[in-house]
mmCIF file of C-alpha atoms in Angstrom:
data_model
loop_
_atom_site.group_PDB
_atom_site.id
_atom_site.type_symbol
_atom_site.label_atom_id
_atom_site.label_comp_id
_atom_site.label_asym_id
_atom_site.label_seq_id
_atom_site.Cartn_x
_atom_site.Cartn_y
_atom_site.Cartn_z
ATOM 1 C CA UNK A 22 -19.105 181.323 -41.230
ATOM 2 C CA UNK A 23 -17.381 182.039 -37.789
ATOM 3 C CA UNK A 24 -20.335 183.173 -36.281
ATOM 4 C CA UNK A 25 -20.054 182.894 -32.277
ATOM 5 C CA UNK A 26 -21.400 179.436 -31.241
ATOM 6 C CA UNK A 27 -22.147 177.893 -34.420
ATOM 7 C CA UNK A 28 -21.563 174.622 -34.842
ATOM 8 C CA UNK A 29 -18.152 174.179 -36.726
ATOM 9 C CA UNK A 30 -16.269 176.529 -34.270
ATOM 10 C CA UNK A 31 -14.893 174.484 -31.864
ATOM 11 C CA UNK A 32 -13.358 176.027 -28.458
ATOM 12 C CA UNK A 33 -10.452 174.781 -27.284
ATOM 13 C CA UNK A 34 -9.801 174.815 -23.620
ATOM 14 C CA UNK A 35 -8.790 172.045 -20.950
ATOM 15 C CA UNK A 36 -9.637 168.890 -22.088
ATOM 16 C CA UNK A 37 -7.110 167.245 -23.643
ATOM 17 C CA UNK A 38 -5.612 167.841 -27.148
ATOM 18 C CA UNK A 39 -7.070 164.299 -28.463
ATOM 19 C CA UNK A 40 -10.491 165.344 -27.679
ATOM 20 C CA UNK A 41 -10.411 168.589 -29.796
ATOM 21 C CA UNK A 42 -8.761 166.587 -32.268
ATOM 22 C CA UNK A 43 -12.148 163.844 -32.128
ATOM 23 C CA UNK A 44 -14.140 167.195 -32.196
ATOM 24 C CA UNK A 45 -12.801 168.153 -35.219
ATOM 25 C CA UNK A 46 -12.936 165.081 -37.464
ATOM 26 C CA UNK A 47 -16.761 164.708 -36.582
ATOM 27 C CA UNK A 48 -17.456 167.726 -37.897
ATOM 28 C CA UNK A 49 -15.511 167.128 -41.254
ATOM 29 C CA UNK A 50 -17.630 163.692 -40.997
ATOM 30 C CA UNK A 51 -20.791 165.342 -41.085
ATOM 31 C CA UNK A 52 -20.169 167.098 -44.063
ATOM 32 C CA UNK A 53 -18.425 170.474 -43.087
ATOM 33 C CA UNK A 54 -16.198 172.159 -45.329
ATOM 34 C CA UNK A 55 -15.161 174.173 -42.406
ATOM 35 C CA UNK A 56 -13.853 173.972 -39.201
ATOM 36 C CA UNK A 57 -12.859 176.559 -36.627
ATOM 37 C CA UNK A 58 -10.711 176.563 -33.901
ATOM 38 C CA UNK A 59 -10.476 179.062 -31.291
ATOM 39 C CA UNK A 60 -8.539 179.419 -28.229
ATOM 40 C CA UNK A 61 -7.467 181.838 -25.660
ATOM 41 C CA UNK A 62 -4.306 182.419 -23.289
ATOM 42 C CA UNK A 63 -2.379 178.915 -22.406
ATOM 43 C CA UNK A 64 -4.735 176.900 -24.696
ATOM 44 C CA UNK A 65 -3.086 178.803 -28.239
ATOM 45 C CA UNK A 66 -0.544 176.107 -28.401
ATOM 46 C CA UNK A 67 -3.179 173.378 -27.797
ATOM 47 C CA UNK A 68 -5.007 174.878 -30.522
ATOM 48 C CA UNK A 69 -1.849 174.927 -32.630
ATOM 49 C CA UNK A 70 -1.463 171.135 -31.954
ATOM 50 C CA UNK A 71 -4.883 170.218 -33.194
ATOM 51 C CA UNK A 72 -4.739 171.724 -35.903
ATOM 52 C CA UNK A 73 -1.083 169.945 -37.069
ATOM 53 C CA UNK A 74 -2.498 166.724 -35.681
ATOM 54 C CA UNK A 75 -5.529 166.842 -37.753
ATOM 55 C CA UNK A 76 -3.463 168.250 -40.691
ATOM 56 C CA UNK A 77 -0.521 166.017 -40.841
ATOM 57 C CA UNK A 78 -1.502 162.541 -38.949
ATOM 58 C CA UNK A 79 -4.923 161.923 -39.673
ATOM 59 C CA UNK A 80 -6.369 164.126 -42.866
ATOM 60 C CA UNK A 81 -2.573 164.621 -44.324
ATOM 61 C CA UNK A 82 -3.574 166.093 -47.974
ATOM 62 C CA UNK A 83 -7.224 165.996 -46.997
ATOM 63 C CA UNK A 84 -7.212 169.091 -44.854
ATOM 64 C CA UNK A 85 -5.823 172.821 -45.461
ATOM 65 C CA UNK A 86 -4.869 175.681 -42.957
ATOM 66 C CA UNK A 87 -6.214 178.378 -44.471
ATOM 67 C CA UNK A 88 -6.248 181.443 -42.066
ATOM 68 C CA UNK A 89 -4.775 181.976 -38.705
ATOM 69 C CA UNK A 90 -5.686 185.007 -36.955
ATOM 70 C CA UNK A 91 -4.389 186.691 -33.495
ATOM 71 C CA UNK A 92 -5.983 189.042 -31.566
ATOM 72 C CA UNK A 93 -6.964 189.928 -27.866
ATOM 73 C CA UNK A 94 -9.950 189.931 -26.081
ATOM 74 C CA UNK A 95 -11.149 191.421 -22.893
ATOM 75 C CA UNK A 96 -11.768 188.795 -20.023
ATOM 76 C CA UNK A 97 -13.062 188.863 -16.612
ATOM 77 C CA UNK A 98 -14.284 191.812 -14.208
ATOM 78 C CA UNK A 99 -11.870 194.036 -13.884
ATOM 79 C CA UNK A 100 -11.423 192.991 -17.644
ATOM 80 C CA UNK A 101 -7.587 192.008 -18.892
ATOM 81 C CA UNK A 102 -6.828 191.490 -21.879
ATOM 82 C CA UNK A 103 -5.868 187.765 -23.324
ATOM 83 C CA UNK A 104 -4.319 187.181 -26.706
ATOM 84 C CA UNK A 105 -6.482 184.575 -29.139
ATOM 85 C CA UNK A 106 -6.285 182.177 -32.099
ATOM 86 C CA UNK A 107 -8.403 181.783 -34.435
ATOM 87 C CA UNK A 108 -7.526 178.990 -36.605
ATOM 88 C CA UNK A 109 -9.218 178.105 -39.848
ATOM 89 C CA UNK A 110 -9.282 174.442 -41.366
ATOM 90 C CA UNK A 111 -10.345 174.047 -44.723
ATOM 91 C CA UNK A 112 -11.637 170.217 -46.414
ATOM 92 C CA UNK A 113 -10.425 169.975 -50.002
ATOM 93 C CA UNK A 114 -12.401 166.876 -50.808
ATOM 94 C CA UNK B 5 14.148 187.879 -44.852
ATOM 95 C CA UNK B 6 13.349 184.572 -42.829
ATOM 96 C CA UNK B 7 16.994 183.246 -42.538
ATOM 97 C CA UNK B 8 18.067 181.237 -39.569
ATOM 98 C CA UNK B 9 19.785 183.385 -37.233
ATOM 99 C CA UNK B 10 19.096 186.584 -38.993
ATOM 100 C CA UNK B 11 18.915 189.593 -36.364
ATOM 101 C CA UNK B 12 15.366 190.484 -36.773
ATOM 102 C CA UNK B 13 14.493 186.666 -35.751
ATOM 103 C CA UNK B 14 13.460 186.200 -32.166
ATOM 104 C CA UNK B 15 13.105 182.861 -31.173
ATOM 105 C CA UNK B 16 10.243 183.184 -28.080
ATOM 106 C CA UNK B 17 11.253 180.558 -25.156
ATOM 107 C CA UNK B 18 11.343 179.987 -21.235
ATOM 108 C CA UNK B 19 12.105 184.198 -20.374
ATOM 109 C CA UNK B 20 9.544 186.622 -19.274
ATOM 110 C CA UNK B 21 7.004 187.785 -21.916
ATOM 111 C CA UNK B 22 8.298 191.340 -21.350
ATOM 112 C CA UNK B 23 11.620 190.243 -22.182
ATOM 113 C CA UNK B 24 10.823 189.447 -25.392
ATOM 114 C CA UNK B 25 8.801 192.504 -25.853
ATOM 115 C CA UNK B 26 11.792 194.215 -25.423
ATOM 116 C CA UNK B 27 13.461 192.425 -27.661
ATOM 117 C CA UNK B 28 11.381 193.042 -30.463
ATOM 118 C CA UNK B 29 11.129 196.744 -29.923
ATOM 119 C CA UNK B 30 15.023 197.105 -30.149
ATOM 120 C CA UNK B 31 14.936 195.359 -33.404
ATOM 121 C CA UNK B 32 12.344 198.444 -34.448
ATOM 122 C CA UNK B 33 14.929 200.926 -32.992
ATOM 123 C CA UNK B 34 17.313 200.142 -34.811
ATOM 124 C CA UNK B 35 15.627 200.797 -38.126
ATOM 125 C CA UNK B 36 14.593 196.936 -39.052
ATOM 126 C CA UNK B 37 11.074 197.208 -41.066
ATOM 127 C CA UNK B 38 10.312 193.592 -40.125
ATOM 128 C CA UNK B 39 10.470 191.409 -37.198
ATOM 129 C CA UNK B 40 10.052 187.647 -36.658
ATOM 130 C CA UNK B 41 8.569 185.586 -33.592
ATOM 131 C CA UNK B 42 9.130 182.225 -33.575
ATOM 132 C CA UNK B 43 7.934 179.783 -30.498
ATOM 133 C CA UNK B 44 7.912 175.776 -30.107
ATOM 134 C CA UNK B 45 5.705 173.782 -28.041
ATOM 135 C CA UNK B 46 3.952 175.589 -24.906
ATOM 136 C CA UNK B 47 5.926 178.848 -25.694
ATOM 137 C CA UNK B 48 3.583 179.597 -28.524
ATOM 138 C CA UNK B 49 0.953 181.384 -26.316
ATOM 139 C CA UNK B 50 3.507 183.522 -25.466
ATOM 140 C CA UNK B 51 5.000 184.474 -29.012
ATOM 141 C CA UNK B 52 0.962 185.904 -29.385
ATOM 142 C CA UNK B 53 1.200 187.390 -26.352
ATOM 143 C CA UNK B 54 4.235 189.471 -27.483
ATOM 144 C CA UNK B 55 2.874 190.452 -30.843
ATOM 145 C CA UNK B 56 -0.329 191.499 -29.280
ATOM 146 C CA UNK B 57 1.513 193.299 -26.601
ATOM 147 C CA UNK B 58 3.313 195.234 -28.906
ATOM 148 C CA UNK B 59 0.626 195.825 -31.584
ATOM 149 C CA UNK B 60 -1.776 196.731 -29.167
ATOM 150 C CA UNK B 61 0.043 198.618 -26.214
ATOM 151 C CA UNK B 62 3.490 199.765 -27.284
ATOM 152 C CA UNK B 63 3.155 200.349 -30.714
ATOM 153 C CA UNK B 64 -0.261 200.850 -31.472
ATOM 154 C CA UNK B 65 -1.138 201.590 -35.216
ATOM 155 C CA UNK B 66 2.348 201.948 -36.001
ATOM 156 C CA UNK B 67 2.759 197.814 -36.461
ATOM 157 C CA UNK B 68 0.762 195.266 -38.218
ATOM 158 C CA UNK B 69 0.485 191.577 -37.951
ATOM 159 C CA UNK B 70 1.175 190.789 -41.735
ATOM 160 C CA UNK B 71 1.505 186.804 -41.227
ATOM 161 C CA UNK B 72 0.660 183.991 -38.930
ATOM 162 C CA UNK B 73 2.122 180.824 -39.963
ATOM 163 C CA UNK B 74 1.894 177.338 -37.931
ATOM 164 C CA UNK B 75 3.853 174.317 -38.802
ATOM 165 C CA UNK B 76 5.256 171.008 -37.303
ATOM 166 C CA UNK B 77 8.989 170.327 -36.550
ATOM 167 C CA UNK B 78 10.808 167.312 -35.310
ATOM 168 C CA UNK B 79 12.816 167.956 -31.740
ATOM 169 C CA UNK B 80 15.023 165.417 -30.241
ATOM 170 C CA UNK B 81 16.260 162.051 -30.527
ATOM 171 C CA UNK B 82 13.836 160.064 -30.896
ATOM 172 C CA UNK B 83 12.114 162.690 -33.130
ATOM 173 C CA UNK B 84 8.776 164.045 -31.957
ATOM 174 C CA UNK B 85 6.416 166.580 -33.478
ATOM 175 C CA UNK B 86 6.292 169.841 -31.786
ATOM 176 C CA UNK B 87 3.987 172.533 -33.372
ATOM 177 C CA UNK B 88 5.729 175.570 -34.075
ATOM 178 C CA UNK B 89 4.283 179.325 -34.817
ATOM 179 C CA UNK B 90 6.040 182.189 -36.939
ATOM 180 C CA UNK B 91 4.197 185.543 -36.877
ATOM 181 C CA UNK B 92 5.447 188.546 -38.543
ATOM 182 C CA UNK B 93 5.424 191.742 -37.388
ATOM 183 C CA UNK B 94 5.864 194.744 -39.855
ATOM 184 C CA UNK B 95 6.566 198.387 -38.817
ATOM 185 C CA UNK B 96 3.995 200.526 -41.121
ATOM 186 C CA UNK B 97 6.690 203.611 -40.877
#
C-alpha cells in the first residue's frame, strides 16, 4: 500500500499546493481508495494543506485522514537528517 | 490534558527550532509525562522538526510519538483557513 513510487503516493515538493491538491482528486477519480502524501523538510506544511483542502473544501465527508506519520530520513552526501510526513487519505464512498 | 494554555502545551512559532527543543525538554524535567506541539501555517515543519529532534537525538528511546493530529483553524479578520498540527510527545519513564 505505501510502497515507494507506486502510484497513489504522491510527493509533495515545490509546485504549488493546488497542483498536489489536482494530483490527489485524480487519483480518487480513478478509483483509489487510497491516497498518500509524503513530504519532507519545508514542504510538511504544504502537505498538511493538501490534505485539509482536499478534506474540507472539495471531498468534505467524502474523504478521511486516517494516519499521519513523522519520521526522519537521511538526505544528501554528507547525509543530514530531514523530518517527514506521511499522510494517509482514506475514500469512504 | 489538551487544555489551552496548560504548561505542557508549546505552541511552535517564528523562534529557533532549538528553542523550542529546549522548551520541551524542560517540560520533561520537571516531571510532566506528556508534552504538546502545536504549529500554524509554515511553522508546522518545524513542530516535526522538534519532535524528531528530540525523539531521535536528545531523548532517544526514552520518548514516543503517541499522536499526530492535523486540523484547520480560522485566523484573522476576514477568517482564513490555516492548517494546524498537534503531535504528542510521551515520556516512556
Amino acid at each position: 500500500m505505501s510502497a515507494e513510487g507506486a502510484e497513489n503516493v504522491i510527493f509533495v515538493g515545490k509546485k504549488s499546493v493546488m497542483n498536489y491538491v489536482l494530483a490527489v482528486l485524480l487519483q480518487f477519480d480513478v478509483g483509489n481508495k487510497t491516497v498518500i502524501l509524503r513530504a519532507r523538510g519545508k514542504a510538511i506544511s504544504k502537505a498538511v494543506d493538501v490534505a485539509q483542502i482536499v478534506k474540507r473544501r472539495l471531498l468534505s465527508n467524502k474523504v478521511e485522514i486516517t494516519s499521519c506519520k513523522i519520521d526522519t530520513e537521511d538526505v544528501g552526501e554528507p547525509p543530514r537528517k530531514v523530518s517527514t510526513i506521511e499522510i494517509v487519505l482514506e475514500s469512504k464512498e
